[in-house]
Short mmCIF file of C-alpha atoms and ligand atoms in Angstrom, two decimals:
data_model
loop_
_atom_site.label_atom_id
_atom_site.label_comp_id
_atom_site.label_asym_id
_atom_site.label_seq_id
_atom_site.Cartn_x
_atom_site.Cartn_y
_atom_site.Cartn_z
CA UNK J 1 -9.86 -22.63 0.17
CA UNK J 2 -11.95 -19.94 -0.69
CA UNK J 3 -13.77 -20.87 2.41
CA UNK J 4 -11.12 -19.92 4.41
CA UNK J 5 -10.66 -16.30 5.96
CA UNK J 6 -8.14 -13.97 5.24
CA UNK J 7 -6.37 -14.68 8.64
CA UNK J 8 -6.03 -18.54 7.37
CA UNK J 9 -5.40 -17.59 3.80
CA UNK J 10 -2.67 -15.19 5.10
CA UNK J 11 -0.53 -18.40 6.54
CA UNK J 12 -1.47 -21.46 4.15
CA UNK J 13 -2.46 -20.17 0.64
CA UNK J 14 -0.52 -21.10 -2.63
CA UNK J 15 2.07 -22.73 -0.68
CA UNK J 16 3.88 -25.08 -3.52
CA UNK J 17 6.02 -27.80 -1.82
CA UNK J 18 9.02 -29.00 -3.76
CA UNK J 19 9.88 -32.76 -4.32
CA UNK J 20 11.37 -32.47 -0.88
CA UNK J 21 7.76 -31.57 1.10
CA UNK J 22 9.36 -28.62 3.21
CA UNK J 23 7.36 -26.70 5.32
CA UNK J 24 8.32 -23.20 5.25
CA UNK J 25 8.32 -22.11 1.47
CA UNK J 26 10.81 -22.55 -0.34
CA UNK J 27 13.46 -19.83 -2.26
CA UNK J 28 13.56 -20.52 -5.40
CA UNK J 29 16.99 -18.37 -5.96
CA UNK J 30 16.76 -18.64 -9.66
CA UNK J 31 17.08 -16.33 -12.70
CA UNK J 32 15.88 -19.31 -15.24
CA UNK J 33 14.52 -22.49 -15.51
CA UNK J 34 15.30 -25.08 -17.73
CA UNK J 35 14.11 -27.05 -20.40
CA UNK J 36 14.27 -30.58 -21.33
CA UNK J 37 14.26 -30.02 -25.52
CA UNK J 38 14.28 -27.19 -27.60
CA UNK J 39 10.48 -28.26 -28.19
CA UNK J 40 9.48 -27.35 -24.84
CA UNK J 41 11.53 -23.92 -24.99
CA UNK J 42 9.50 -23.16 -27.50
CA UNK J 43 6.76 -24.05 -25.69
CA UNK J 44 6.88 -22.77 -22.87
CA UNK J 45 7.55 -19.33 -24.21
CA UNK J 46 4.19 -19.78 -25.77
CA UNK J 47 2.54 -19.86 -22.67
CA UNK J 48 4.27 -16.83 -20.71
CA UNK J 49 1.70 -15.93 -17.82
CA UNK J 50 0.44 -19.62 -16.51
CA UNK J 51 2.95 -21.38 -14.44
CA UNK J 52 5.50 -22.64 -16.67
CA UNK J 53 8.36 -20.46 -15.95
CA UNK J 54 10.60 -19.14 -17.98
CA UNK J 55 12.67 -15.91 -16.58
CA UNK J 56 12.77 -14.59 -13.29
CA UNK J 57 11.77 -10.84 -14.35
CA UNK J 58 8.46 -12.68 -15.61
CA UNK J 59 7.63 -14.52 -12.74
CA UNK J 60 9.80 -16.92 -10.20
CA UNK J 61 7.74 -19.95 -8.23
CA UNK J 62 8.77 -17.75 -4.55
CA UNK J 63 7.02 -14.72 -6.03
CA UNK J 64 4.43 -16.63 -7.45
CA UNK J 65 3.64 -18.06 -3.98
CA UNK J 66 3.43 -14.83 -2.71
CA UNK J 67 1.73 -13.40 -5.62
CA UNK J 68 -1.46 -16.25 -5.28
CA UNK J 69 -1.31 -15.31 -1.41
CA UNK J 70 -1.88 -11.88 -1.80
CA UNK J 71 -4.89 -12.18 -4.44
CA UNK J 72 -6.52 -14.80 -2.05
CA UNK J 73 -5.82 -12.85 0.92
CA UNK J 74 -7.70 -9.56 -1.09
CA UNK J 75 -10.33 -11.25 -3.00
CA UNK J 76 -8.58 -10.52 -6.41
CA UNK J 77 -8.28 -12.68 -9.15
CA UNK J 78 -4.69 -12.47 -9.65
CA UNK J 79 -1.41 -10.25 -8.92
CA UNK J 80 2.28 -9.27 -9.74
CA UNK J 81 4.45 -8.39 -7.15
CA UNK J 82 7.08 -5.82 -7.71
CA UNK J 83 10.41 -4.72 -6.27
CA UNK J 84 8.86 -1.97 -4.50
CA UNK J 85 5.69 -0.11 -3.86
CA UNK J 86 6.45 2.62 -6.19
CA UNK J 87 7.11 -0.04 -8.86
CA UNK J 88 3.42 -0.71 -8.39
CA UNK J 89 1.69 2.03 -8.49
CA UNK J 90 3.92 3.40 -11.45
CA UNK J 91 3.44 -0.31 -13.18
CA UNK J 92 -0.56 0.01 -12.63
CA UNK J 93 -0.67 3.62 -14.03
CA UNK J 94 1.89 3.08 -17.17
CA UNK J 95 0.18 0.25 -18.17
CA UNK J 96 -2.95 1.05 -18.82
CA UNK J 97 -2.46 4.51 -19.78
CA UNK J 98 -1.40 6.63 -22.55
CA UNK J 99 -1.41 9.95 -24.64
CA UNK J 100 -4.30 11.36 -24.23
CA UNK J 101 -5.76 9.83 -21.29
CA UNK J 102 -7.26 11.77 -18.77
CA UNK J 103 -7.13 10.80 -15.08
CA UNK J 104 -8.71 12.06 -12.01
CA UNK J 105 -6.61 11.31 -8.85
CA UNK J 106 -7.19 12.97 -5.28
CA UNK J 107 -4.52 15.60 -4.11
CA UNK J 108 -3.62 13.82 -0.59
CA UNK J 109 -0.90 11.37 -2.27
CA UNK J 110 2.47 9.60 -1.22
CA UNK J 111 5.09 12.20 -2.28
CA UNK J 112 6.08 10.04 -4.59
CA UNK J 113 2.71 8.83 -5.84
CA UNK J 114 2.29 12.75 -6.06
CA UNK J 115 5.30 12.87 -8.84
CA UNK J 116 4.02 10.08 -10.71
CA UNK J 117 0.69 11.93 -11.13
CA UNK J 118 1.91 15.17 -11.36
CA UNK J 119 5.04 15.15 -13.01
CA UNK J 120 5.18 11.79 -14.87
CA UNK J 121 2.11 11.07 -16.44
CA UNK J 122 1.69 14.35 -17.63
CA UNK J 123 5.25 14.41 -19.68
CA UNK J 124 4.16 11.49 -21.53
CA UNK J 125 0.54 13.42 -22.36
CA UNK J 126 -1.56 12.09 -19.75
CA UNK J 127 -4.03 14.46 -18.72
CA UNK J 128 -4.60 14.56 -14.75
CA UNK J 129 -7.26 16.17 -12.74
CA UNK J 130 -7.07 17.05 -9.23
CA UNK J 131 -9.62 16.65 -6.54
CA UNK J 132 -10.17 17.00 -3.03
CA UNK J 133 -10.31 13.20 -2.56
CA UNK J 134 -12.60 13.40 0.91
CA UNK J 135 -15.61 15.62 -1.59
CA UNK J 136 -17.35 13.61 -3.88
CA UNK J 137 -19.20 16.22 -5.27
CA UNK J 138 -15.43 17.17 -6.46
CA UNK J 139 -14.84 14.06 -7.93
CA UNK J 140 -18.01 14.26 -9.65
CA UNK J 141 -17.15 17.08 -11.34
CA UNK J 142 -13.70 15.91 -12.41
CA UNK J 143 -14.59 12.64 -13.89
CA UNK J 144 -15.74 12.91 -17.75
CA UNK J 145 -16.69 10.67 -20.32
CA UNK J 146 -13.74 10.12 -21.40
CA UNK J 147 -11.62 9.38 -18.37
CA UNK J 148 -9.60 6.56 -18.35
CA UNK J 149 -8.90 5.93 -14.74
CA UNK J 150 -9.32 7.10 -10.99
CA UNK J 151 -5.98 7.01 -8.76
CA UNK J 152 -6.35 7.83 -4.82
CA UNK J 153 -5.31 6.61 -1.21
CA UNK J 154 -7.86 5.31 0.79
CA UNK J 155 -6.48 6.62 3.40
CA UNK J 156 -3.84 8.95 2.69
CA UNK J 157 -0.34 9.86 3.41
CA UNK J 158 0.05 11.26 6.28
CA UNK J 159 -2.99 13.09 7.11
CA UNK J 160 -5.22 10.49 7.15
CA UNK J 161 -7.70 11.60 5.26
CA UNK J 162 -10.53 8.93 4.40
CA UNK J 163 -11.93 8.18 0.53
CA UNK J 164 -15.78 7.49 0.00
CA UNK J 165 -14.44 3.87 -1.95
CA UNK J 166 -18.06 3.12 -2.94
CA UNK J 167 -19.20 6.37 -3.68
CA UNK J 168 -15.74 7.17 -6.13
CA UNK J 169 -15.93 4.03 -7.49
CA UNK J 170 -19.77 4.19 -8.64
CA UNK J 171 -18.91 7.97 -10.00
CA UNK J 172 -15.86 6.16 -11.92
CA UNK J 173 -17.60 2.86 -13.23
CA UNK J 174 -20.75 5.02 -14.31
CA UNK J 175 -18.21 6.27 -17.22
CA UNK J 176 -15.98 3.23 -17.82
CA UNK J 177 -13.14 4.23 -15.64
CA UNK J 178 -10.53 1.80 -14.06
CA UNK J 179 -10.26 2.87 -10.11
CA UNK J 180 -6.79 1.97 -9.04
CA UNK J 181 -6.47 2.29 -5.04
CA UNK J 182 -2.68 2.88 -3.09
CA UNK J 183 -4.69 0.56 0.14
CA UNK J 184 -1.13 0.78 2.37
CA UNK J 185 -2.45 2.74 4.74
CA UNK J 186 -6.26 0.14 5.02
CA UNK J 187 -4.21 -2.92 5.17
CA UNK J 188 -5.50 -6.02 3.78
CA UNK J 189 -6.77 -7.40 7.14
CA UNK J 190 -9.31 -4.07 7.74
CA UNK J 191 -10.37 -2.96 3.72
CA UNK J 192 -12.32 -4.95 1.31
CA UNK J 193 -11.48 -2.11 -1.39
CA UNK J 194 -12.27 -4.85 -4.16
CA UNK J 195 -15.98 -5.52 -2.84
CA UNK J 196 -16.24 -1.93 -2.19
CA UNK J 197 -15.78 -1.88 -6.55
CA UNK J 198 -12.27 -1.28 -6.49
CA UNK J 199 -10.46 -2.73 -9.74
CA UNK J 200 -7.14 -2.45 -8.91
CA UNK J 201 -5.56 -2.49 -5.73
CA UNK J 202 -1.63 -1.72 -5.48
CA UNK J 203 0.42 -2.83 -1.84
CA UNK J 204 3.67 -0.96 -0.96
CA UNK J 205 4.35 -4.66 0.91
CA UNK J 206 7.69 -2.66 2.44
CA UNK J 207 4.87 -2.13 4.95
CA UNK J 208 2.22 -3.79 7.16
CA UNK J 209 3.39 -6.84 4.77
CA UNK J 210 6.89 -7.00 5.48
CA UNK J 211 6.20 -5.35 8.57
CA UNK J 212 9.35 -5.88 9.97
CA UNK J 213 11.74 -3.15 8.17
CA UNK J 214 13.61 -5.97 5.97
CA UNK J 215 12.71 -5.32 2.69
CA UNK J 216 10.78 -2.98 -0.41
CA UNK J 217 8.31 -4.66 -2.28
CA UNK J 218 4.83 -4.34 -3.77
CA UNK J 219 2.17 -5.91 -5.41
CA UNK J 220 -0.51 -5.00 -8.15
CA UNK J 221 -4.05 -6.97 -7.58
CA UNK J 222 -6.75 -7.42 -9.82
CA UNK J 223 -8.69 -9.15 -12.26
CA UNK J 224 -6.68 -11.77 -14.07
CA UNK J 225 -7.20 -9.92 -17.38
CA UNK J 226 -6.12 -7.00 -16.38
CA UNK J 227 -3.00 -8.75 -14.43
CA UNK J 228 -2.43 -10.96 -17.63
CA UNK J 229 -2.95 -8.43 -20.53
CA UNK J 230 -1.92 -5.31 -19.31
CA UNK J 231 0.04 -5.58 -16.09
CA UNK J 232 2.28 -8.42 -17.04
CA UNK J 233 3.63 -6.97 -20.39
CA UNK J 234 4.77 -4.15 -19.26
CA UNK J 235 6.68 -5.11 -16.05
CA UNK J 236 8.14 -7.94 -17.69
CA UNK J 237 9.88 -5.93 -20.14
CA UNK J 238 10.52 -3.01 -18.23
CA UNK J 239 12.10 -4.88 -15.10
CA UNK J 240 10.42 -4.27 -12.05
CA UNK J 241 10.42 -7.84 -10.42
CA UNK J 242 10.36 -8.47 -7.07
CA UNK J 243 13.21 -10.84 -5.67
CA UNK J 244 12.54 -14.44 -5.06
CA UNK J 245 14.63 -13.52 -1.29
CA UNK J 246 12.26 -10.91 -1.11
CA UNK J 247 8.84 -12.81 -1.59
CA UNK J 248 9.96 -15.26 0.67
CA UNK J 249 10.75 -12.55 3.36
CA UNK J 250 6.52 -11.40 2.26
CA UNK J 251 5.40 -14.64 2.54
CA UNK J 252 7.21 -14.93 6.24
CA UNK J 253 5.50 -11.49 6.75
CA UNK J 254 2.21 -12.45 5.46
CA UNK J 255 1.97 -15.37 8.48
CA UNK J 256 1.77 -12.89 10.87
CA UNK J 257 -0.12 -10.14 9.50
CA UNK J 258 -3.04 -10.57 10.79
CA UNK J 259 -2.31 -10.83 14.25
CA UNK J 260 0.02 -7.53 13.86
CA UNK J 261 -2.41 -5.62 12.60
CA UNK J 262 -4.69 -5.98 15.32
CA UNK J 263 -2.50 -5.36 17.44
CA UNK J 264 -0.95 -2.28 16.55
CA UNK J 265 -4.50 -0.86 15.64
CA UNK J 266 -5.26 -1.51 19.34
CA UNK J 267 -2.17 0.37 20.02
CA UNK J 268 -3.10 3.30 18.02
CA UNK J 269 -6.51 3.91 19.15
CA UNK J 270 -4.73 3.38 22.60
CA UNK J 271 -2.20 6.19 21.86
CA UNK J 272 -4.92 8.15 20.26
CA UNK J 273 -7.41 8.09 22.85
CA UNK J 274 -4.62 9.36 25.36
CA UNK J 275 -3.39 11.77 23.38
CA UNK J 276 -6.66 13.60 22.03
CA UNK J 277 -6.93 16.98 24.13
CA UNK J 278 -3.56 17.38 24.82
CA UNK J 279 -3.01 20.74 25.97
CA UNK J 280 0.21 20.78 23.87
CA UNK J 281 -1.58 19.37 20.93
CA UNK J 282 -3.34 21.77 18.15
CA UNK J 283 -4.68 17.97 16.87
CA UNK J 284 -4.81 14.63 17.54
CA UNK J 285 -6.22 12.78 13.65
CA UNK J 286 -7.21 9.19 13.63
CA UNK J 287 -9.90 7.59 11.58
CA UNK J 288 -10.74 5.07 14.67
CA UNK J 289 -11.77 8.61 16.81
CA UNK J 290 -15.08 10.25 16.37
CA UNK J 291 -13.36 13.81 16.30
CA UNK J 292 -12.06 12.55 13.15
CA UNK J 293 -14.30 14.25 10.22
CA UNK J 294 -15.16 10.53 8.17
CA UNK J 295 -14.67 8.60 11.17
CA UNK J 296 -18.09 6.76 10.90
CA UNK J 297 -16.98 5.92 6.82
CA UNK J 298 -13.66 4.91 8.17
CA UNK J 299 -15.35 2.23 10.36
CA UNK J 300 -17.69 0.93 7.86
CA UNK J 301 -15.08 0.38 5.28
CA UNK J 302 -12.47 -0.96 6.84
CA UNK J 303 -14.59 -3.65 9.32
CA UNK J 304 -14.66 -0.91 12.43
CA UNK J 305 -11.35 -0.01 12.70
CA UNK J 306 -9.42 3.10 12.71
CA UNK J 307 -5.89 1.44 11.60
CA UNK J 308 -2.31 1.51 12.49
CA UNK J 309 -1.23 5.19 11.40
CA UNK J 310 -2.44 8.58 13.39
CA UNK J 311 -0.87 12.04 13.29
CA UNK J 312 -0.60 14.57 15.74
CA UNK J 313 0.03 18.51 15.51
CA UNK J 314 2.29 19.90 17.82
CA UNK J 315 1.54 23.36 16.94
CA UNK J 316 4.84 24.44 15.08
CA UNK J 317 7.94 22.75 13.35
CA UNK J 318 9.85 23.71 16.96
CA UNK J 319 7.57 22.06 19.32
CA UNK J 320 6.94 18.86 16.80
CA UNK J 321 10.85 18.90 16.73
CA UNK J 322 10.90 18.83 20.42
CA UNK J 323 9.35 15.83 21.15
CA UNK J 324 10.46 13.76 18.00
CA UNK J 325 13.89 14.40 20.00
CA UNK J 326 12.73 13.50 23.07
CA UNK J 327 11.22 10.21 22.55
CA UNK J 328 12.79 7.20 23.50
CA UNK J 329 10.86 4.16 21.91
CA UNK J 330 9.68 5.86 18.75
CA UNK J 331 11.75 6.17 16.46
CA UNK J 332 12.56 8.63 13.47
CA UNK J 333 12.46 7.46 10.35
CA UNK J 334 9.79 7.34 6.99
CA UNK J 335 8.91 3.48 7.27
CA UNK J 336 5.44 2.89 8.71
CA UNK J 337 3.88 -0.33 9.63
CA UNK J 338 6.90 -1.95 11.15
CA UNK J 339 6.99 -3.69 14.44
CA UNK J 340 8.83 -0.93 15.84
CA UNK J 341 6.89 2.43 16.57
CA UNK J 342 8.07 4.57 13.66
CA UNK J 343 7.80 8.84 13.66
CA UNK J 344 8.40 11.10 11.05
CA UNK J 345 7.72 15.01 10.24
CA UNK J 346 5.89 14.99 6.70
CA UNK J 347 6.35 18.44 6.54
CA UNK J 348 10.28 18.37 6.53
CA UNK J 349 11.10 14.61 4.90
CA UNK J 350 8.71 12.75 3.02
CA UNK J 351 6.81 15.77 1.64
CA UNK J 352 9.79 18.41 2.05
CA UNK J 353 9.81 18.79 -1.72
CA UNK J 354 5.76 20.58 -1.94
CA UNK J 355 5.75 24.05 -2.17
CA UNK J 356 4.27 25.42 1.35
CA UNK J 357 0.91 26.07 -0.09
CA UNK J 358 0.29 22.59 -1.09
CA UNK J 359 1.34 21.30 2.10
CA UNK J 360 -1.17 23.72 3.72
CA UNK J 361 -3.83 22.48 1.36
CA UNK J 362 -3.00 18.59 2.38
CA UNK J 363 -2.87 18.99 5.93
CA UNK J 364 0.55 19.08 6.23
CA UNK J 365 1.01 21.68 8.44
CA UNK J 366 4.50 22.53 10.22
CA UNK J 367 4.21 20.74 13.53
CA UNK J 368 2.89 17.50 11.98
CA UNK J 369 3.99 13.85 13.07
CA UNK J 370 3.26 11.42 11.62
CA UNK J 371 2.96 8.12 13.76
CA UNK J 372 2.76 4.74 13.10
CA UNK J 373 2.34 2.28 15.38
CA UNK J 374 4.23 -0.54 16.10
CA UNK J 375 4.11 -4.18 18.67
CA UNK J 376 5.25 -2.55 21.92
CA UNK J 377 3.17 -2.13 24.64
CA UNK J 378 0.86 0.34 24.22
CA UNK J 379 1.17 1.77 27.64
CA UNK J 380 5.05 2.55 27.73
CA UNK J 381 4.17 3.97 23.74
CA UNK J 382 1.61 6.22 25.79
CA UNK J 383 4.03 6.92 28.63
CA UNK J 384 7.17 7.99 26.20
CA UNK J 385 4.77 10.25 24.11
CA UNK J 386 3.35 12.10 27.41
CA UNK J 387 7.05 12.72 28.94
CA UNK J 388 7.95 14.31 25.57
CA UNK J 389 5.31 16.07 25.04
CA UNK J 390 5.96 17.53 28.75
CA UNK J 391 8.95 18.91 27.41
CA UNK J 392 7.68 21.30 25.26
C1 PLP D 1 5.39 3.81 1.17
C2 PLP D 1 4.27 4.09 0.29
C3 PLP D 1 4.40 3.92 -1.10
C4 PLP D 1 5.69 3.54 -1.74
O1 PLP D 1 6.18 2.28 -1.39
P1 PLP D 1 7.72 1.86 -1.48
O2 PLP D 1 7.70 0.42 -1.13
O3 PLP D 1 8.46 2.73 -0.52
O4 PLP D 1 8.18 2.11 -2.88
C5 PLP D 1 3.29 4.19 -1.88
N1 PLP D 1 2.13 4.59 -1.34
C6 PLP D 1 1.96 4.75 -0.02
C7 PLP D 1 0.65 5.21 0.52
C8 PLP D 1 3.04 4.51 0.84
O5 PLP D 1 2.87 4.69 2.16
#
């Protein structure tokens, strides 16, 4: 199976037919499990982590399908899924860390990976460093001896900026640290952040995964120890399970993947190429253009392609405002990855909350849309941008 790539892992691994040999995986819509004697309760509380199961907020054989897919489909030993993506990245962070840690984590975050980080950790006496996540002579100056792990985006949210994977990780590993990477943006099909020396990888699955707007979820990856011994305990007591419905919907998503990827990342360097030079654009940013400033390390870590997400800059909040209004296909809202072609104004929703000089210093800048791209045809996505763009 191992043979297999990620495009046939993505369909067929860790499927677990019942007595009943059905096809399409089965929901296992169950908070417990039973046991035959009181001999194997006790048992099979003595072996929480393997696959006996015992409670649903420890592990459920629909998540557990899903769970074995994902770590297949990433190259990772094991994984727990969670009932969202922030569940993840809080779950990887929390776990592993503690009073007196110190953490180095690149600026360009998630909003809400941003108040983890910022506000979070630090109440609970985690010390966290700063950097601009696209200089690695910044990161090398923020890392110390002592620090316990590195936190960033690969590619971040929503201005796209890229992360030197190899070159962080090797700065992190040369002083023990644990690199924990947010890959939503990479997808699983186009990054190989664990051969690039990630440790951790964390999924908002609500995404590319799901893909179709159904459903949060997420998933932690890694080595099994990790997964086992410090993952596991904590979201197991604390509560963060993903829903056997919801696993099932993952797994459903996880079939086509692959094939959705592509094709929206042919869509976006579509709309991209179209849309570069604009005379009512200030910017067109996509890692899959050269005018993009790590294009060429965008390509060679994630297999040559750019990705579903780009942004454009219309200039100012009224002109971006314009043509978000305007458009008839795309629509607004904060989702990304979803089958339907999905725009939203960081500047005003998802990162509202930033003071204006930390959006300037992300790239958030007034007239900013974010854009991901969905399944429709690329042309009438190119077509509906141009007419409201000629608008403004
Ligand atoms: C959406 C997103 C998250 C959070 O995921 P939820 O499933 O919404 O909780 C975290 N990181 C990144 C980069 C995201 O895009």
């Amino acid at each position: 199976m191992s043979e297999w790539s990620k495009r046939t892992k993505a369909v067929h691994h860790g499927v677990r037919r019942s007595q009943y040999g059905e096809v399409s995986e089965a929901i296992f819509l169950t908070q417990g499990f039973v046991y035959d004697t009181a001999e194997d309760a006790e048992a099979r509380f003595l072996q929480s982590g393997d696959d006996e199961f015992i409670y649903a907020r420890y592990g459920n054989p629909t998540v557990r399908m899903f769970e074995d897919r994902m770590a297949a489909l990433e190259g990772a030993e094991d994984g727990f899924a969670t009932a969202s993506g922030m569940a993840a990245v809080n779950g990887a962070l929390m776990s592993m860390l503690k009073a007196g840690d110190h953490v180095v984590s690149s600026r360009a975050l998630f909003g809400s990976c941003l108040y983890i980080l910022e506000d979070v950790l630090q109440r609970f006496g985690v010390e966290v460093s700063f950097v601009d996540g696209t200089d690695l002579a910044q990161w090398k100056a923020a890392i110390r001896p002592d620090t316990k792990a590195v936190f960033f985006e690969s590619i971040s949210n929503p201005a796209l900026e890229v992360i030197d994977v190899r070159g962080v990780c090797d700065l992190a590993h040369a002083v023990g640290a644990t690199v924990i990477c947010d890959n939503v943006f990479a997808t699983p099909v186009w990054s190989d952040a664990l051969a690039q020396g990630v440790d951790v990888v964390v999924y908002s699955t609500t995404k590319h995964i799901d893909g179709q707007g159904r459903a949060l979820g997420g998933i932690i990856l890694g080595t099994q120890e990790f997964i086992r011994k410090t993952v596991e305990p904590y979201l197991k007591h604390t509560g963060a399970a993903m829903s056997p419905f919801t696993a099932w919907m993952m797994l459903k998503g996880l079939e086509t993947l692959d094939m959705r990827v592509r094709a929206q990342t042919d869509g976006a360097l579509a709309l991209a190429q179209a849309l570069e030079g604009h005379e009512k654009l200030a910017r067109v940013i996509y890692p899959g253009l050269p005018s993009h400033p790590q294009h060429n390390l965008a390509l060679s870590q994630m297999n040559g392609q750019g990705g579903t997400m780009l942004a454009i800059d219309c200039g100012s909040k009224e002109a971006s405002y314009k043509v978000l209004n305007a458009l008839d296909i795309f629509t607004i809202s904060n989702n990304l990855g979803d089958a339907k072609s999905i725009v939203t104004p960081p500047a005003t929703t998802t990162h509202q909350r930033l003071p204006d000089d930390q959006k300037a210093a992300l790239g958030i800048t007034p007239g900013l849309i974010r854009i991901s791209v969905g399944l429709e045809d690329p042309a009438d996505l190119i077509a509906d941008m141009r007419a409201a763009l000629a608008g403004v």
